[in-house]
Each structure stands twice: as structure tokens, then as C-alpha cells.
Coordinates of C-alpha atoms in Angstrom, one line a residue:
M3 CA -18.9 -4.0 -22.0
N4 CA -22.7 -4.7 -22.4
N5 CA -25.5 -4.0 -20.0
S6 CA -25.8 -7.7 -19.0
M7 CA -22.1 -8.2 -18.0
A8 CA -21.0 -8.5 -14.4
I9 CA -17.5 -7.6 -13.1
T10 CA -15.2 -8.1 -10.2
F11 CA -13.3 -5.1 -8.8
A12 CA -11.2 -4.8 -5.7
G13 CA -12.3 -8.2 -4.4
R14 CA -16.1 -7.5 -4.9
H15 CA -18.4 -8.9 -7.5
F16 CA -20.8 -6.5 -9.1
S17 CA -23.9 -7.8 -10.9
S18 CA -25.4 -6.3 -14.1
D19 CA -28.2 -4.8 -11.9
E20 CA -25.6 -3.1 -9.7
L21 CA -23.8 -1.8 -12.8
N22 CA -27.1 -0.4 -14.1
L23 CA -27.6 1.3 -10.7
M24 CA -24.1 2.9 -11.0
R25 CA -25.0 4.1 -14.5
Q26 CA -28.2 5.6 -13.3
A27 CA -26.5 7.3 -10.3
A28 CA -24.0 8.9 -12.7
I29 CA -26.9 10.4 -14.5
D30 CA -29.2 11.4 -11.6
Y31 CA -26.4 12.9 -9.4
A32 CA -24.2 14.3 -12.1
G33 CA -24.5 17.8 -10.5
L34 CA -23.0 16.6 -7.2
G35 CA -19.6 15.5 -8.7
V36 CA -17.8 12.2 -8.9
T37 CA -16.8 12.0 -5.3
E38 CA -20.4 12.3 -4.0
I39 CA -21.6 9.8 -6.7
A40 CA -19.1 7.3 -5.4
R41 CA -20.2 7.8 -1.8
T42 CA -23.8 7.5 -2.7
I43 CA -23.2 4.2 -4.5
C44 CA -21.2 2.8 -1.6
E45 CA -24.1 3.6 0.7
W46 CA -26.6 2.0 -1.7
L47 CA -24.5 -1.2 -2.1
D48 CA -23.2 -1.3 1.5
W49 CA -19.6 -1.3 0.2
K50 CA -17.7 -0.7 3.4
R51 CA -14.5 -1.6 5.2
P52 CA -14.7 -3.8 8.3
N53 CA -14.7 -0.7 10.5
G54 CA -17.8 0.7 8.8
R55 CA -16.2 3.3 6.6
L56 CA -17.3 3.6 3.0
K57 CA -15.0 2.4 0.3
N58 CA -15.6 5.6 -1.7
H59 CA -12.0 5.7 -2.9
E60 CA -12.1 2.3 -4.5
C61 CA -15.6 3.1 -5.8
R62 CA -14.3 6.2 -7.5
L63 CA -11.5 4.2 -9.2
L64 CA -14.2 1.8 -10.4
L65 CA -16.3 4.5 -11.8
E66 CA -13.4 6.1 -13.6
R67 CA -12.6 2.7 -15.2
L68 CA -16.2 2.2 -16.2
D69 CA -16.3 5.7 -17.7
H70 CA -13.1 5.0 -19.7
Q71 CA -14.7 1.7 -21.0
G72 CA -17.8 3.5 -22.0
V73 CA -20.1 1.7 -19.5
L74 CA -21.3 5.0 -18.0
M75 CA -20.6 8.7 -18.3
L76 CA -19.2 10.7 -15.4
P77 CA -19.6 14.4 -15.0
D78 CA -16.6 16.6 -15.9
L79 CA -14.0 16.7 -13.2
H80 CA -13.5 20.1 -11.5
S81 CA -10.2 21.5 -12.6
S82 CA -7.6 20.8 -9.9
G83 CA -4.4 20.6 -12.0
R84 CA -3.2 18.1 -14.5
R85 CA -4.1 14.4 -14.2
G86 CA -1.5 11.9 -13.1
P87 CA 0.9 11.9 -10.1
R88 CA 0.7 15.0 -8.0
T89 CA 3.8 17.2 -7.8
V90 CA 5.4 17.2 -4.4
A91 CA 6.9 20.6 -3.5
T92 CA 10.1 20.4 -1.5
D93 CA 11.8 22.9 0.8
T94 CA 14.7 23.1 3.2
R95 CA 13.1 20.8 5.8
S96 CA 14.0 17.8 3.7
D97 CA 17.5 18.9 2.9
S98 CA 20.4 16.5 3.6
Q99 CA 21.4 16.4 7.2
T100 CA 24.4 15.5 9.3
T101 CA 25.5 11.9 8.9
I102 CA 24.2 9.6 11.7
Q103 CA 26.7 6.9 12.4
A104 CA 25.8 4.8 15.4
T105 CA 24.6 1.4 16.5
V106 CA 21.0 0.4 16.8
A107 CA 21.5 0.3 20.6
D108 CA 22.6 3.9 20.6
L109 CA 19.3 4.9 19.0
E110 CA 17.0 2.9 21.2
P111 CA 14.2 3.0 21.9
L112 CA 13.1 3.4 18.3
R113 CA 9.6 4.8 17.8
L114 CA 7.4 4.1 14.9
T115 CA 4.9 7.0 14.7
L116 CA 2.0 7.3 12.4
V117 CA 2.2 10.3 10.1
E118 CA -0.4 12.9 10.9
N119 CA -1.6 15.8 8.8
A120 CA 0.8 18.2 10.5
N121 CA 3.9 16.3 9.3
S122 CA 2.5 14.7 6.1
A123 CA 4.2 17.2 3.8
L124 CA 7.6 16.3 5.3
W125 CA 7.0 12.6 4.8
R126 CA 6.1 13.2 1.2
Q127 CA 9.2 15.4 0.7
F128 CA 11.5 12.7 2.0
I129 CA 10.0 10.0 -0.2
Q130 CA 10.0 12.3 -3.3
R131 CA 13.6 13.4 -2.9
Y132 CA 15.3 10.2 -1.7
H133 CA 13.2 7.2 -2.8
Y134 CA 14.0 6.1 -6.3
L135 CA 10.2 5.6 -7.1
G136 CA 9.2 9.0 -5.7
C137 CA 6.0 9.8 -4.0
R138 CA 2.6 8.6 -5.3
V139 CA -0.9 8.9 -3.8
P140 CA -1.6 5.6 -2.1
V141 CA -4.6 3.5 -3.4
G142 CA -7.1 2.3 -0.9
A143 CA -6.3 1.6 2.8
H144 CA -2.9 2.7 3.9
L145 CA -0.8 3.9 6.9
R146 CA 2.4 6.0 6.8
Y147 CA 5.1 6.0 9.4
F148 CA 8.2 7.9 10.5
V149 CA 10.8 6.0 12.5
H150 CA 12.4 8.2 15.2
S151 CA 15.4 7.6 17.4
A152 CA 15.3 8.2 21.2
Q153 CA 16.9 11.6 20.5
G154 CA 14.0 12.5 18.2
Q155 CA 15.9 12.2 14.9
I156 CA 13.9 10.9 11.9
L157 CA 15.6 7.9 10.6
A158 CA 13.3 6.3 8.1
C159 CA 9.9 6.5 6.4
L160 CA 7.5 3.6 5.6
L161 CA 4.2 3.2 3.7
W162 CA 1.9 0.2 4.1
T163 CA -1.0 -0.2 1.6
S164 CA -3.7 -2.7 0.6
P165 CA -2.2 -5.4 -1.7
A166 CA -2.3 -6.1 -5.4
W167 CA -5.4 -8.0 -6.4
K168 CA -3.5 -10.9 -8.1
M169 CA 0.0 -12.1 -7.4
A170 CA 0.6 -15.6 -8.8
A171 CA 3.5 -16.6 -6.6
R172 CA 1.7 -15.4 -3.4
D173 CA -1.6 -17.0 -4.4
R174 CA 0.1 -20.3 -5.1
W175 CA 1.9 -20.2 -1.8
I176 CA -1.2 -19.5 0.2
G177 CA -3.1 -22.1 -1.9
W178 CA -6.4 -20.2 -2.2
G179 CA -8.8 -19.9 -5.1
P180 CA -10.5 -16.9 -6.5
D181 CA -13.4 -17.0 -4.0
Q182 CA -11.1 -17.3 -1.0
R183 CA -8.9 -14.5 -2.3
A184 CA -11.9 -12.2 -2.8
R185 CA -12.9 -12.8 0.8
N186 CA -9.6 -12.6 2.5
L187 CA -7.3 -10.4 0.4
Q188 CA -7.9 -7.5 2.8
Y189 CA -5.9 -9.4 5.5
I190 CA -2.7 -8.9 3.4
V191 CA -0.9 -5.5 3.7
N192 CA 1.8 -4.4 1.3
N193 CA 5.0 -2.5 2.2
G194 CA 4.8 0.0 -0.6
R195 CA 7.7 2.2 0.4
F196 CA 10.6 1.7 2.8
L197 CA 13.3 4.4 3.0
I198 CA 16.2 4.7 5.3
L199 CA 17.3 8.3 4.9
P200 CA 20.6 8.5 3.1
W201 CA 22.5 10.2 5.9
V202 CA 21.6 7.4 8.3
Q203 CA 24.3 4.8 8.4
V204 CA 23.4 2.3 11.1
K205 CA 24.3 -1.4 10.8
G206 CA 21.2 -3.6 11.2
L207 CA 18.7 -0.7 11.3
A208 CA 16.6 -1.8 8.3
S209 CA 15.9 -5.3 9.6
T210 CA 15.2 -4.0 13.1
I211 CA 12.6 -1.6 11.7
L212 CA 11.0 -4.3 9.7
A213 CA 10.8 -6.6 12.7
R214 CA 9.2 -3.8 14.9
S215 CA 6.8 -3.0 12.0
A216 CA 5.6 -6.6 11.9
R217 CA 4.6 -6.3 15.5
Q218 CA 3.2 -2.8 15.5
L219 CA 1.5 -2.4 12.1
P220 CA -1.2 -5.1 12.7
L221 CA -2.4 -3.3 15.9
D222 CA -2.4 0.1 14.2
W223 CA -4.2 -1.3 11.2
R224 CA -6.9 -2.8 13.4
Q225 CA -7.3 0.5 15.2
C226 CA -7.7 2.4 12.0
Y227 CA -9.6 -0.1 9.7
G228 CA -11.2 -2.5 12.1
Y229 CA -9.4 -5.8 11.3
M230 CA -6.0 -7.4 11.9
P231 CA -3.7 -8.1 8.9
L232 CA -2.3 -11.7 8.8
L233 CA 0.4 -11.4 6.2
L234 CA 2.8 -8.6 5.1
E235 CA 4.3 -8.5 1.6
T236 CA 6.5 -6.3 -0.6
L237 CA 7.9 -6.2 -4.1
V238 CA 11.7 -5.6 -4.4
D239 CA 13.2 -4.4 -7.6
A240 CA 15.4 -7.3 -8.5
T241 CA 17.5 -5.1 -10.8
R242 CA 18.5 -2.9 -7.9
F243 CA 18.3 -4.8 -4.6
K244 CA 18.7 -8.2 -3.1
G245 CA 16.1 -7.8 -0.4
T246 CA 18.6 -8.9 2.2
C247 CA 17.2 -6.8 5.0
Y248 CA 13.8 -8.4 4.6
R249 CA 15.3 -11.9 4.7
A250 CA 17.3 -10.9 7.8
A251 CA 14.0 -9.8 9.4
N252 CA 12.7 -13.4 8.8
W253 CA 10.8 -12.6 5.6
M254 CA 10.9 -15.1 2.7
C255 CA 11.0 -14.7 -1.1
L256 CA 8.2 -16.5 -3.0
G257 CA 9.4 -15.8 -6.5
E258 CA 9.5 -13.1 -9.1
T259 CA 6.8 -11.0 -10.9
L260 CA 6.9 -8.7 -13.9
G261 CA 4.1 -6.6 -12.6
R262 CA 4.3 -2.8 -12.1
G263 CA 2.9 -2.9 -8.6
R264 CA -0.1 -1.3 -7.0
M265 CA 1.5 2.1 -6.5
D266 CA 2.1 2.7 -10.3
R267 CA -1.5 3.8 -11.0
Y268 CA -0.6 5.7 -14.1
H269 CA 1.8 3.0 -15.6
L270 CA 4.7 5.3 -15.7
A271 CA 7.3 2.8 -14.6
P272 CA 8.5 0.2 -17.1
A273 CA 7.7 -3.4 -16.2
K274 CA 10.7 -5.1 -14.6
P275 CA 11.4 -8.2 -12.6
S276 CA 10.5 -7.8 -8.9
K277 CA 11.0 -10.2 -6.0
L278 CA 7.8 -11.0 -4.1
I279 CA 8.7 -11.3 -0.4
V280 CA 6.4 -12.0 2.5
G281 CA 6.7 -11.9 6.2
G282 CA 5.1 -11.2 9.5
G283 CA 5.3 -14.6 11.1
V284 CA 1.6 -15.2 10.8
G285 CA -0.8 -18.1 10.3
L286 CA -2.8 -18.3 7.1
G287 CA -5.0 -21.3 7.9
Q288 CA -8.1 -19.2 8.1
F289 CA -7.6 -18.1 4.5
G290 CA -8.8 -21.5 3.4
G291 CA -5.3 -22.4 2.2
P292 CA -2.5 -24.4 3.8
E293 CA -1.2 -23.4 7.2
R294 CA 1.8 -21.0 7.0
A295 CA 2.4 -20.6 10.7
R296 CA 6.1 -19.9 10.8
L297 CA 8.4 -18.3 8.2
P298 CA 11.9 -19.8 8.1
Q299 CA 15.0 -17.8 9.1
V300 CA 17.2 -16.9 6.1
D301 CA 20.8 -16.1 6.7
G302 CA 22.4 -13.3 4.8
D303 CA 24.3 -10.0 5.1
E304 CA 21.5 -7.6 6.0
N305 CA 23.9 -4.7 5.6
A306 CA 24.4 -5.1 1.9
P307 CA 23.2 -2.0 0.1
F308 CA 19.4 -2.0 0.4
P309 CA 18.2 1.3 1.7
Q310 CA 14.8 1.3 0.1
N311 CA 12.2 -0.8 -1.7

């Protein structure tokens, strides 16, 4: 990349002058470390979320990419273990538990609770031990949930993250162009992990949780990040699952992709066909594309094996 080139990253266009500013910041503030350089650049460029928080995580990813491409030189990282996915230590708290066989009505009212620091380790353990993709550090904006029964039992774990930048089937369905996508991509949220714990055997639970999530997540997201999502999406491994519980929750399949997905930051998983499924019962007219006010109901056996995505 030469000094006169501009780039687009995470939905924002950066001019050659702004890239030069990043290059100079990496030199002038090398003694402060990469994280502080990222925060400084975000302040200079006013790169913020709608709630006013700096996008320092995305900025750091951009700086690391520019460093790898030779555009700038970052200071050496402080030693904090090997690069790549963090190892999740597990203990007896996440051991297999007594089988729960009941109806959804027996477990009501279900509670979707945001994961706080105090129970973050348990959430990571469950995902690491029982989700086939394991636990990865989320990229960008995200929220994590436990699903509790009325009796306080943990039934499921969910992760919602910011979406992939490009998804051909999604972009065609919405009908937006590059400029519209850059402005409005933040209004899409991706279901990066959905795990029904293996000892929970409750008919109809998965689609019930998805339906509740579609109502609660936008409110929690607005509270945390300052704006309301309009569309939910997920990628379902087509070699493992049919995505029936999503369809039973009134989501719809838009097509297939061979992408690795946003959570595979280190490209460890082989590329494989995944179904792109969207839901939430939302209107997309303000995206600048066609109106998608109502998603059709799709019939199917939601209890076919599909404990996770």
C-alpha cells in the first residue's frame, strides 16, 4: 500500500491523510503501547459508536492490519502469552449436570440475563466445552446472555456480535449498495453462538429462546450501544445443522456462503458452506433498500437435532 491510497475498514472510509496521521501516531506515541495509540487515533478522527464510546477495538484491528501490510510500524506488544485464541480454563462448575426433561411451560418464566464480569468465566467455560466452535474473543460490539429457568437453572448461552462486513446473499436481499451498507451495517446484529446445554432436553426451547431474544436484544443493545438493531442474522453450518429452530422462530434462509464467519479471526476453521438466516420481524426500509417488514412463517420440525450454531 502506498502513501496516497485510501482504504475502507469496518464501514468507515479512511483518506490518505488519515492514514498518514495513523502512521505518525504510531511513531510519536510508540512508548504508550498499541492500545493507547488506538484510543488516541479514535479521538483525533472522532471514530465512535452512536453512544459516544470510542471504537478503539476496531481501530486496534485496523492498526494491526496496516502493520502487517507494512503501512506503518507498531511498537512491540507486551508479552501476554501466545498470539491467537485465548485458552479457556475449565473447572467443575461447567461439568455435566442432571438431565432436565420438561416442557417450556414448566420452566417459565424464562429469563435472558446479560453476562456480567462475575459470571463471565462460567459462560466461557460452557461455550468452550460444549459448543463445537469453542470460545473465541468477540470482535467489536457484542452482548452475551445466559438463559435461566424460573428455578434458576442455566439452560442456554447466547452471543450476539456486530455483523460481517460483506454477505452477498444478505446484501442482495436488502438491496443496498456499498454506501448504504457502510452507513447502516451497524443496525444488523449477528448471533455468533447459540448453545442449549447438552443436559437440557426440552421440546421447543430453542425457538422459544430465539423469539424472546428477538424482542429483548434490541432493547439491551440500545441501552449498551445507543442504537436499536433492525435485523438479526446468523450463519448455520450446513454440514451439521438444518437451522430448523431458527425457521420455527420465524427466521428465513437467504442462501449459502463459504465464508469463515466473523468469529474466526485467526482463520483456524476450514471454509465450509453455511446457511445465512435472518430474522427479527423488522423493517429495513430506512436502510435505503426495499421494505422487508414481515418475515414469512416457515413450517418445520423445530425439534430436529440443532442444539447450537
